[in-house]
PDB file of C-alpha atoms in Angstrom:
ATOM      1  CA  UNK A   9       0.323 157.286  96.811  1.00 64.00           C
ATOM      2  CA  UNK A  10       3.547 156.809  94.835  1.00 77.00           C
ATOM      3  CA  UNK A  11       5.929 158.859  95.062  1.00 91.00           C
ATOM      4  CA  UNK A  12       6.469 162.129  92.543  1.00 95.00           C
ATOM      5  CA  UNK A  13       9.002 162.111  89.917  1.00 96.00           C
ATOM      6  CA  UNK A  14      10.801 164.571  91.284  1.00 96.00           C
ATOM      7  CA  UNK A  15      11.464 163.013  94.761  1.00 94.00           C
ATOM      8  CA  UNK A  16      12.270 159.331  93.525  1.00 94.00           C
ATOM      9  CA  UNK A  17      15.862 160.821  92.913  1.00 94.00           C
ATOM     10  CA  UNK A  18      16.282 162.741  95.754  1.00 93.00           C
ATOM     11  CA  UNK A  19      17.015 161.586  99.446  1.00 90.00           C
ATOM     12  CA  UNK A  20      15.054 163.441 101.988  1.00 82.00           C
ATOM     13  CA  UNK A  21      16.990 164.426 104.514  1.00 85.00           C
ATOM     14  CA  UNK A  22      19.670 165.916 102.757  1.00 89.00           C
ATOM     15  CA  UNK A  23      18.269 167.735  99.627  1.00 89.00           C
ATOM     16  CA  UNK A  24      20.697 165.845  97.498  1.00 93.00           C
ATOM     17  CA  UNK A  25      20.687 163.048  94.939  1.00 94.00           C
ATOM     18  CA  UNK A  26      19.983 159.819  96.289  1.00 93.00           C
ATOM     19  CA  UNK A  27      22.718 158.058  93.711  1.00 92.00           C
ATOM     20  CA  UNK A  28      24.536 160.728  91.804  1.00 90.00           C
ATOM     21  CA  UNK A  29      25.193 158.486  89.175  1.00 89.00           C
ATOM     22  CA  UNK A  30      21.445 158.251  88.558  1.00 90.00           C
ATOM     23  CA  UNK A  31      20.410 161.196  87.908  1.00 91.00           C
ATOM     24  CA  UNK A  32      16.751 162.137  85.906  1.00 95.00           C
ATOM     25  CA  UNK A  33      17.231 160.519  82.662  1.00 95.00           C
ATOM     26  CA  UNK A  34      17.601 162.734  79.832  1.00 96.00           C
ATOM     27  CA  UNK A  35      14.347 160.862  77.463  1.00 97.00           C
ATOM     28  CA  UNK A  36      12.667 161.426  80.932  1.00 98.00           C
ATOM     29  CA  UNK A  37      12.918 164.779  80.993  1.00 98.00           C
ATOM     30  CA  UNK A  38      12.220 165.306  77.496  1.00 98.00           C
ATOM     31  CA  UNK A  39       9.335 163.543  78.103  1.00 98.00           C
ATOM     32  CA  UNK A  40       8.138 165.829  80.732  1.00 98.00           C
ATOM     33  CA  UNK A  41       9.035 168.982  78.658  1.00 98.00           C
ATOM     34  CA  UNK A  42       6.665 167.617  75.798  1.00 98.00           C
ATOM     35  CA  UNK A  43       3.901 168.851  78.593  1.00 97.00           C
ATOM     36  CA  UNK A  44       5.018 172.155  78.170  1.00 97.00           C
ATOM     37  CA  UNK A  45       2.147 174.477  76.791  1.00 95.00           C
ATOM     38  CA  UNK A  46      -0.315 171.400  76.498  1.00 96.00           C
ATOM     39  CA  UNK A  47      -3.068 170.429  77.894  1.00 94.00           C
ATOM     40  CA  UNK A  48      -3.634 167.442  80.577  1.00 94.00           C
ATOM     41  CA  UNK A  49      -3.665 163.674  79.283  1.00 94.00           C
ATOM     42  CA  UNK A  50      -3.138 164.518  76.032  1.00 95.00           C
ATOM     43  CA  UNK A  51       0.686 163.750  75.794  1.00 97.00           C
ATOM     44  CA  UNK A  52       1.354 159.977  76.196  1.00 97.00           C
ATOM     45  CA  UNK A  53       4.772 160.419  76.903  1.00 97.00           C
ATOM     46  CA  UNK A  54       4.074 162.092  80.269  1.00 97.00           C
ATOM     47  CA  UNK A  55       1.139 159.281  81.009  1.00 96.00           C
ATOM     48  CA  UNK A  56       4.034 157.021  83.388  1.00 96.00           C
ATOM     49  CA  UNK A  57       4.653 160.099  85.198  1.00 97.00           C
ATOM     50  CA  UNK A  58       1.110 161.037  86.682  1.00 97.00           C
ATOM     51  CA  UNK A  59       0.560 159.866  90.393  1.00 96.00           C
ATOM     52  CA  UNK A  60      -2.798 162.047  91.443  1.00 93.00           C
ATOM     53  CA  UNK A  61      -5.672 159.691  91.780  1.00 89.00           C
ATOM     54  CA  UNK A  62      -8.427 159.772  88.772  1.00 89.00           C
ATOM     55  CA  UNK A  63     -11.476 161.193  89.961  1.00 87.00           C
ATOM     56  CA  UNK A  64     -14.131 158.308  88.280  1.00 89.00           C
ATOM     57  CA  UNK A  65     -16.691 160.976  87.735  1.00 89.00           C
ATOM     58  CA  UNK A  66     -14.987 163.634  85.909  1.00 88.00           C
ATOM     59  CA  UNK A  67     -13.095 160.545  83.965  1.00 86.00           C
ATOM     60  CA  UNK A  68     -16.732 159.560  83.040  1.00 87.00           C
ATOM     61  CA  UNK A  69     -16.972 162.982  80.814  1.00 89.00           C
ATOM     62  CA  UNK A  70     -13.680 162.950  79.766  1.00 87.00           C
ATOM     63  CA  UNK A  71     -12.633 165.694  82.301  1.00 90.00           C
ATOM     64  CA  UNK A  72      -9.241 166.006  84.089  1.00 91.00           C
ATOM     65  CA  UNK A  73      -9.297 167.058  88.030  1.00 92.00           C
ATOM     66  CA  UNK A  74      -7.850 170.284  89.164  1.00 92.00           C
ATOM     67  CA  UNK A  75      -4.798 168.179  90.869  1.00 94.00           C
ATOM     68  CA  UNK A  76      -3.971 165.856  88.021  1.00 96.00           C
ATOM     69  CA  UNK A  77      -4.006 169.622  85.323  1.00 96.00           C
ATOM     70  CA  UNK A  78      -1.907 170.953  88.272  1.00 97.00           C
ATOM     71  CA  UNK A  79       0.851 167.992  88.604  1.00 97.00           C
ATOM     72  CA  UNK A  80       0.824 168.020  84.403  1.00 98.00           C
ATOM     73  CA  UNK A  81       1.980 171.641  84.908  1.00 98.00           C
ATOM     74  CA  UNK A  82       4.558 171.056  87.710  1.00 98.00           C
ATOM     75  CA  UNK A  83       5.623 167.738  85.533  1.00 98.00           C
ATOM     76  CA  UNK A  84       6.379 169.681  82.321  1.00 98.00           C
ATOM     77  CA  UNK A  85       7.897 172.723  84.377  1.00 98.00           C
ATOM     78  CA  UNK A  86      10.265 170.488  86.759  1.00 98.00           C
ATOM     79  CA  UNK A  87      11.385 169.092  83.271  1.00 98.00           C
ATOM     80  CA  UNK A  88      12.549 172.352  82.163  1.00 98.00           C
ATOM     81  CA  UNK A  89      13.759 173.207  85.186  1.00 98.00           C
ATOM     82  CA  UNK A  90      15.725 169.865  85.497  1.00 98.00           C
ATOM     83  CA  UNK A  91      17.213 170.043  81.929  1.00 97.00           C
ATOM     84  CA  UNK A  92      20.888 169.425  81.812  1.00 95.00           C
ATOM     85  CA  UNK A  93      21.383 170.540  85.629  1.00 95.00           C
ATOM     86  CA  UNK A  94      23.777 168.373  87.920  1.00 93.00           C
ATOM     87  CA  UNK A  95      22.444 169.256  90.643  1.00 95.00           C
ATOM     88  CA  UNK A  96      18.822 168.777  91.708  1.00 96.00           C
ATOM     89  CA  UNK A  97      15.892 171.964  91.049  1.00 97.00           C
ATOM     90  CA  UNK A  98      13.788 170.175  93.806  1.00 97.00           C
ATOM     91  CA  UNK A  99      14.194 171.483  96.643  1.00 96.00           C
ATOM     92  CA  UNK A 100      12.148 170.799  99.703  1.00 95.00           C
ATOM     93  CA  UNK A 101      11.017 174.519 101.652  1.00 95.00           C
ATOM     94  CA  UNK A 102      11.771 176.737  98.596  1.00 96.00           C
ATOM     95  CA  UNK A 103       8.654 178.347  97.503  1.00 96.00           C
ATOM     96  CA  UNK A 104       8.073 180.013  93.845  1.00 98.00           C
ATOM     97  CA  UNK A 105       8.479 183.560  96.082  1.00 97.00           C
ATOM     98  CA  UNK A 106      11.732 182.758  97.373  1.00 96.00           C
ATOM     99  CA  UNK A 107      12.935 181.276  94.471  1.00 97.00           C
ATOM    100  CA  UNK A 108      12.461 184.234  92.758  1.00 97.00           C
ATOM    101  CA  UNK A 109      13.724 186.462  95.288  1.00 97.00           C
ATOM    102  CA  UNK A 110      17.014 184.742  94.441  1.00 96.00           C
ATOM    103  CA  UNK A 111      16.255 185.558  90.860  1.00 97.00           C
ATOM    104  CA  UNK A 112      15.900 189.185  91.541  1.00 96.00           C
ATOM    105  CA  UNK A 113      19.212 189.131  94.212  1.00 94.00           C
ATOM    106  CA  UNK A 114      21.098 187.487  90.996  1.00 95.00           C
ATOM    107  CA  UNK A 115      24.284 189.292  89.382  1.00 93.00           C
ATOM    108  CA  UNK A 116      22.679 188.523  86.016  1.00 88.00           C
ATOM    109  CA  UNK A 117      19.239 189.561  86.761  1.00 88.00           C
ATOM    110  CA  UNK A 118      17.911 193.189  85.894  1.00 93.00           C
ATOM    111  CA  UNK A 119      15.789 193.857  89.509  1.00 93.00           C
ATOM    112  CA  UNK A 120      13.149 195.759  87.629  1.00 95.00           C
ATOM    113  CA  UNK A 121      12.731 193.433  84.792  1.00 96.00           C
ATOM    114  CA  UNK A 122      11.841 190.587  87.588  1.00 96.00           C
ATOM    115  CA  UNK A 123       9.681 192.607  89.357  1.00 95.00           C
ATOM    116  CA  UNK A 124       7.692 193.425  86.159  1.00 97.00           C
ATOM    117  CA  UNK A 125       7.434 189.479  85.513  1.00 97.00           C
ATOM    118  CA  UNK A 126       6.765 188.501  89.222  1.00 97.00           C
ATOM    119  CA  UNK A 127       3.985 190.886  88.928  1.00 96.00           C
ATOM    120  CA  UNK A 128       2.689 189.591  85.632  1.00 97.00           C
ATOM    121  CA  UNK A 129       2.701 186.311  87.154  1.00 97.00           C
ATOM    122  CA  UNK A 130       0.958 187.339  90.086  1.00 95.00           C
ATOM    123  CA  UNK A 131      -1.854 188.992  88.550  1.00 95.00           C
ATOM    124  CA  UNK A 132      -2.486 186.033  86.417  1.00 94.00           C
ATOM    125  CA  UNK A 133      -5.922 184.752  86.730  1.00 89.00           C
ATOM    126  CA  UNK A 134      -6.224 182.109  84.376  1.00 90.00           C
ATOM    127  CA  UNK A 135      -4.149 179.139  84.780  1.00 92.00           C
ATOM    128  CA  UNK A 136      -2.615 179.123  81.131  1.00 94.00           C
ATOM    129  CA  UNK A 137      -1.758 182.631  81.205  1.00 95.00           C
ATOM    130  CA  UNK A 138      -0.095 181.686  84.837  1.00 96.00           C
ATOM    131  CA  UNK A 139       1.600 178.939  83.189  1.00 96.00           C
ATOM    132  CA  UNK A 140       3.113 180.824  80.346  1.00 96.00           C
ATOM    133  CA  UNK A 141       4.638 183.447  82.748  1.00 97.00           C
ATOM    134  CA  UNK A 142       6.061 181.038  85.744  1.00 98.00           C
ATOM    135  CA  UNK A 143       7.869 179.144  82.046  1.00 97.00           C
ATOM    136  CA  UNK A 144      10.228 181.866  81.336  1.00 96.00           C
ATOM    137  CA  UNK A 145      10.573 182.561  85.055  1.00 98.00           C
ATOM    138  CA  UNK A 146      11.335 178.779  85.428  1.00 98.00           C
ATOM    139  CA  UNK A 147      13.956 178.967  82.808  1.00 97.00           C
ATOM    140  CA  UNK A 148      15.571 182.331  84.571  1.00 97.00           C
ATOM    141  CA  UNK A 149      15.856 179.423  87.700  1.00 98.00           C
ATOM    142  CA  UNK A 150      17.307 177.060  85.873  1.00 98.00           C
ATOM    143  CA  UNK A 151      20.074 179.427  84.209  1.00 97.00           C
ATOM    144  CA  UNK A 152      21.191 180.358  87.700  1.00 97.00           C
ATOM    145  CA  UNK A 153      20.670 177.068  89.083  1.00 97.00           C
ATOM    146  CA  UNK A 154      17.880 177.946  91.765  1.00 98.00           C
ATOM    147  CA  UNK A 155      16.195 175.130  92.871  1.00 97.00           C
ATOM    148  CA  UNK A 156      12.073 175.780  94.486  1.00 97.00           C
ATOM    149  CA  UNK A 157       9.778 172.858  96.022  1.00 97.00           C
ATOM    150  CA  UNK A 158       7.852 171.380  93.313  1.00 97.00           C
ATOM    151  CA  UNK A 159       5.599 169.649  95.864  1.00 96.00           C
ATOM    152  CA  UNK A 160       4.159 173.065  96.856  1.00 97.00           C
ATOM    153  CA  UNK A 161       4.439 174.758  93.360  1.00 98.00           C
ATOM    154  CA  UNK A 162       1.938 171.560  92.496  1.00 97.00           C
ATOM    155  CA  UNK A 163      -0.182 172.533  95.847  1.00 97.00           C
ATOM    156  CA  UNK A 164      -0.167 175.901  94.625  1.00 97.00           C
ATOM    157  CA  UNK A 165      -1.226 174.915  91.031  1.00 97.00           C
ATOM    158  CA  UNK A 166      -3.909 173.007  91.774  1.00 96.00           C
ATOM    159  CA  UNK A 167      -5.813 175.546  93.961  1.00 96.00           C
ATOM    160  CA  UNK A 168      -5.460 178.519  91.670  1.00 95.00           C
ATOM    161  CA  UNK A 169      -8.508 178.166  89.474  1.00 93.00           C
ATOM    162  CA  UNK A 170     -10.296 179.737  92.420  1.00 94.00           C
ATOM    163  CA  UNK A 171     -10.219 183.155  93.443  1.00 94.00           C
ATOM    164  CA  UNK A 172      -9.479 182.561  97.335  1.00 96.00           C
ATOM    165  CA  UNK A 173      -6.887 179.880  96.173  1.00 95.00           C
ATOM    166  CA  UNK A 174      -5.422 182.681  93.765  1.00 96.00           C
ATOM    167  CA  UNK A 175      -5.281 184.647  96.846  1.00 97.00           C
ATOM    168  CA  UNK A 176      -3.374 182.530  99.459  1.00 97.00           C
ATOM    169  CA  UNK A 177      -0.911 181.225  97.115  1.00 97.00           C
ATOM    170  CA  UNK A 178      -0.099 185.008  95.844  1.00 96.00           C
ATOM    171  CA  UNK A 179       0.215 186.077  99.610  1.00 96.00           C
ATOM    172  CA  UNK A 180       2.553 182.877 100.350  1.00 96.00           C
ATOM    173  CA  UNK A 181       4.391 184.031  96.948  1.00 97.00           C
ATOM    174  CA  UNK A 182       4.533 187.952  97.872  1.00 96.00           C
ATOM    175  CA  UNK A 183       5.789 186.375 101.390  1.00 95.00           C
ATOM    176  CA  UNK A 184       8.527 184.654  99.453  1.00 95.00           C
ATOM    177  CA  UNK A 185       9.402 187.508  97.334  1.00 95.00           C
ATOM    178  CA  UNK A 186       9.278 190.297 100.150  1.00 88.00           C
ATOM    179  CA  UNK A 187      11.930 192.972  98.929  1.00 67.00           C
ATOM    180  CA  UNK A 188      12.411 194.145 102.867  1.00 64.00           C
ATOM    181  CA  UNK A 189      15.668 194.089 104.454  1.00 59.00           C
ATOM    182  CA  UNK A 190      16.062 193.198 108.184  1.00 58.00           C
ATOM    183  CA  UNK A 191      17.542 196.636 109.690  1.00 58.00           C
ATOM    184  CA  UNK A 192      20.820 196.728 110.513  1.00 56.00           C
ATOM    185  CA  UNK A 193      22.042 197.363 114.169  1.00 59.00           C
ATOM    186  CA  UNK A 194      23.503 201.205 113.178  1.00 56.00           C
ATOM    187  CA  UNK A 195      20.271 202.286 111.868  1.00 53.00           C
ATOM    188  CA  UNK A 196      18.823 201.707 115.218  1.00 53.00           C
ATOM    189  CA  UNK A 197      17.520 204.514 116.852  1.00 56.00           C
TER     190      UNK A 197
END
């Protein structure tokens, strides 16, 4: 399978760019924002940028797959996310529920404004209603420069249509985003 946009910049084992003098290109990631709000396959722009395998009978009807709608969302949200950053929003290990954790934990974030949007994102059940939430939450990342996996946000994507999908990736989220503190040693009894 060839390799995701967002990881053909970045080297592995460190996290960081594999040439920082080539960076995302800027028409790139214009491209990718162009995605933003649309629907799957219908933005030619984005069409060099797809990797997930057709499915030959839903591409029979003119249907998209679950994976390739899921990677059109993760495409047009890591170019958002990646738009005029110097350092890289991909970050291997970071899931949506830590990322926004760090969101919450921010100087410039109100804690009870991103609780209210975690939640509305959580509840989601349709997938463009999920999308339109995790945008602005995406573009709260990007303005303090928190990076989250975009490999598992696309894993994540593409099994939320279904209700025991929904489920596991809002309990892998809420494990992400868990408020509690580790005790310190004087409050021990």
């Amino acid at each position: 399978m060839p390799q995701r946009y967002w990881n053909r910049f970045i080297d592995n084992d460190t996290g960081e760019w594999k040439d920082p003098k080539k960076l995302p290109p800027g028409e790139d990631l214009a491209a990718l924002r162009a995605g933003l709000g649309r629907d799957v396959l219908t933005v030619p722009k984005m069409w060099p940028f797809y990797t997930s395998p057709v499915d030959d009978e839903l591409a029979r009807i003119g249907e998209a797959s679950a994976r390739q709608r899921a990677e059109h969302a993760a495409l047009a949200l890591y170019g958002l996310h990646q738009q005029s950053q110097r350092i890289p929003m991909h970050r291997k290990n970071i899931g949506l529920g830590t990322a926004l954790l760090a969101l919450r934990r921010h100087d410039n974030a109100s804690t009870q404004a991103v609780d209210r949007r975690v939640a509305a994102l959580a509840t989601a059940t349709s997938v463009p209603a999920l999308l339109m939430r995790m945008r602005g939450l995406v573009g709260q990342l990007r303005d303090i420069r928190q990076p989250l996996d975009y490999d598992r946000l696309l894993t994540d994507l593409a099994v939320w249509p279904w209700p025991d999908g929904r489920q596991r990736v809002r309990r892998s989220w809420a494990q992400g985003y868990q408020l509690w503190e580790q005790p310190s040693t004087s409050d021990a009894p």
